[in-house]
PDB file of C-alpha atoms in Angstrom:
ATOM      1  CA  MET A   1       3.538  -9.027  -8.089  1.00 54.00           C
ATOM      2  CA  GLY A   2       6.100  -6.403  -7.435  1.00 61.00           C
ATOM      3  CA  SER A   3       8.983  -8.301  -6.135  1.00 71.00           C
ATOM      4  CA  GLY A   4       7.906 -11.417  -3.747  1.00 75.00           C
ATOM      5  CA  SER A   5       8.867  -9.548  -0.527  1.00 76.00           C
ATOM      6  CA  PHE A   6       7.016  -7.083   1.509  1.00 79.00           C
ATOM      7  CA  PRO A   7       7.002  -3.859   1.738  1.00 81.00           C
ATOM      8  CA  GLN A   8       8.590  -3.050   4.674  1.00 77.00           C
ATOM      9  CA  THR A   9      11.404  -4.817   3.543  1.00 72.00           C
ATOM     10  CA  LEU A  10      12.220  -3.318   0.032  1.00 64.00           C
ATOM     11  CA  LYS A  11      10.241  -0.260  -0.176  1.00 67.00           C
ATOM     12  CA  GLY A  12      11.688   0.809  -3.192  1.00 68.00           C
ATOM     13  CA  TYR A  13      10.678  -2.380  -5.249  1.00 75.00           C
ATOM     14  CA  ALA A  14       6.891  -3.334  -3.968  1.00 80.00           C
ATOM     15  CA  ALA A  15       4.016  -3.307  -5.786  1.00 84.00           C
ATOM     16  CA  ARG A  16       2.681   0.309  -5.431  1.00 84.00           C
ATOM     17  CA  ILE A  17       0.100   3.276  -5.608  1.00 86.00           C
ATOM     18  CA  LYS A  18       1.213   6.945  -6.039  1.00 85.00           C
ATOM     19  CA  ASN A  19      -1.448  10.101  -6.253  1.00 86.00           C
ATOM     20  CA  VAL A  20      -4.456   8.666  -4.679  1.00 86.00           C
ATOM     21  CA  ARG A  21      -7.515  10.237  -4.944  1.00 89.00           C
ATOM     22  CA  ILE A  22     -10.687   9.687  -4.191  1.00 90.00           C
ATOM     23  CA  MET A  23     -14.360  11.529  -5.603  1.00 94.00           C
ATOM     24  CA  ASP A  24     -15.995  13.819  -3.068  1.00 90.00           C
ATOM     25  CA  THR A  25     -19.682  14.174  -3.133  1.00 93.00           C
ATOM     26  CA  THR A  26     -18.950  17.773  -4.675  1.00 94.00           C
ATOM     27  CA  LEU A  27     -16.666  15.871  -8.146  1.00 95.00           C
ATOM     28  CA  LYS A  28     -13.592  17.222  -6.439  1.00 94.00           C
ATOM     29  CA  LEU A  29     -10.961  14.945  -6.205  1.00 92.00           C
ATOM     30  CA  LYS A  30      -8.986  15.304  -3.376  1.00 88.00           C
ATOM     31  CA  TYR A  31      -6.400  12.760  -0.935  1.00 82.00           C
ATOM     32  CA  PRO A  32      -8.256  10.359   1.207  1.00 80.00           C
ATOM     33  CA  GLU A  33      -8.780  12.658   4.257  1.00 76.00           C
ATOM     34  CA  TRP A  34      -8.562   8.847   6.978  1.00 75.00           C
ATOM     35  CA  VAL A  35      -6.428   5.994   5.240  1.00 77.00           C
ATOM     36  CA  ASP A  36      -6.040   1.970   7.223  1.00 80.00           C
ATOM     37  CA  ILE A  37      -3.841  -0.632   5.879  1.00 82.00           C
ATOM     38  CA  GLY A  38      -4.885  -4.070   6.754  1.00 80.00           C
ATOM     39  CA  SER A  39      -4.291  -7.398   5.214  1.00 81.00           C
ATOM     40  CA  ASP A  40      -6.396 -10.970   5.566  1.00 82.00           C
ATOM     41  CA  GLU A  41      -2.955 -13.361   5.787  1.00 83.00           C
ATOM     42  CA  GLN A  42      -0.221 -11.389   7.583  1.00 81.00           C
ATOM     43  CA  ASP A  43       2.118 -14.275   6.459  1.00 81.00           C
ATOM     44  CA  CYS A  44       1.455 -14.040   2.593  1.00 85.00           C
ATOM     45  CA  TYR A  45       1.224 -10.257   1.816  1.00 84.00           C
ATOM     46  CA  SER A  46       1.212  -7.074   3.669  1.00 85.00           C
ATOM     47  CA  ALA A  47       1.089  -2.894   2.692  1.00 85.00           C
ATOM     48  CA  LEU A  48       2.533  -0.100   4.047  1.00 84.00           C
ATOM     49  CA  ASN A  49       1.046   3.690   3.768  1.00 83.00           C
ATOM     50  CA  ASP A  50       4.976   5.300   3.401  1.00 81.00           C
ATOM     51  CA  VAL A  51       4.696   9.111   4.081  1.00 77.00           C
ATOM     52  CA  PRO A  52       7.675  10.161   3.216  1.00 73.00           C
ATOM     53  CA  GLY A  53       8.355  13.646   4.757  1.00 73.00           C
ATOM     54  CA  ASN A  54       5.747  17.496   5.184  1.00 74.00           C
ATOM     55  CA  ASN A  55       3.607  18.492   2.012  1.00 73.00           C
ATOM     56  CA  VAL A  56       4.286  15.062  -0.127  1.00 75.00           C
ATOM     57  CA  GLU A  57       1.731  12.473  -0.056  1.00 79.00           C
ATOM     58  CA  PRO A  58       2.071   8.627   1.287  1.00 80.00           C
ATOM     59  CA  VAL A  59       2.942   6.613  -0.540  1.00 83.00           C
ATOM     60  CA  PHE A  60       0.727   2.777  -0.615  1.00 84.00           C
ATOM     61  CA  TYR A  61       3.484  -0.201  -1.159  1.00 86.00           C
ATOM     62  CA  PHE A  62       1.539  -3.511  -0.726  1.00 86.00           C
ATOM     63  CA  GLY A  63       2.849  -7.109  -1.689  1.00 84.00           C
ATOM     64  CA  GLY A  64       4.164 -10.694  -0.557  1.00 84.00           C
ATOM     65  CA  PRO A  65       5.264 -14.084  -1.105  1.00 81.00           C
ATOM     66  CA  GLY A  66       1.810 -15.186  -1.627  1.00 78.00           C
ATOM     67  CA  GLN A  67       3.130 -18.640  -1.934  1.00 75.00           C
ATOM     68  CA  GLY A  68       3.814 -21.512   0.284  1.00 70.00           C
ATOM     69  CA  PRO A  69       1.840 -23.781   3.518  1.00 76.00           C
ATOM     70  CA  GLN A  70       0.967 -20.732   5.446  1.00 74.00           C
ATOM     71  CA  CYS A  71      -1.323 -19.035   2.804  1.00 77.00           C
ATOM     72  CA  ASN A  72      -4.497 -20.133   1.219  1.00 67.00           C
TER      73      ASN A  72
END
């Protein structure tokens, strides 16, 4: 997925998701109030929640090489 590199090194080329929305209990779409990132295999994949500036919604980048002896 993406370029095969970690998003921290090639932010413009990694796989990305933008305009993320969740539906609340009133059925309205909104940006999540709390966002966390993580990876079970940090040597293989990672994620980055980038906030480019004020009044600009974050872009969620993810990816990595995903192959190698350290990856399950």
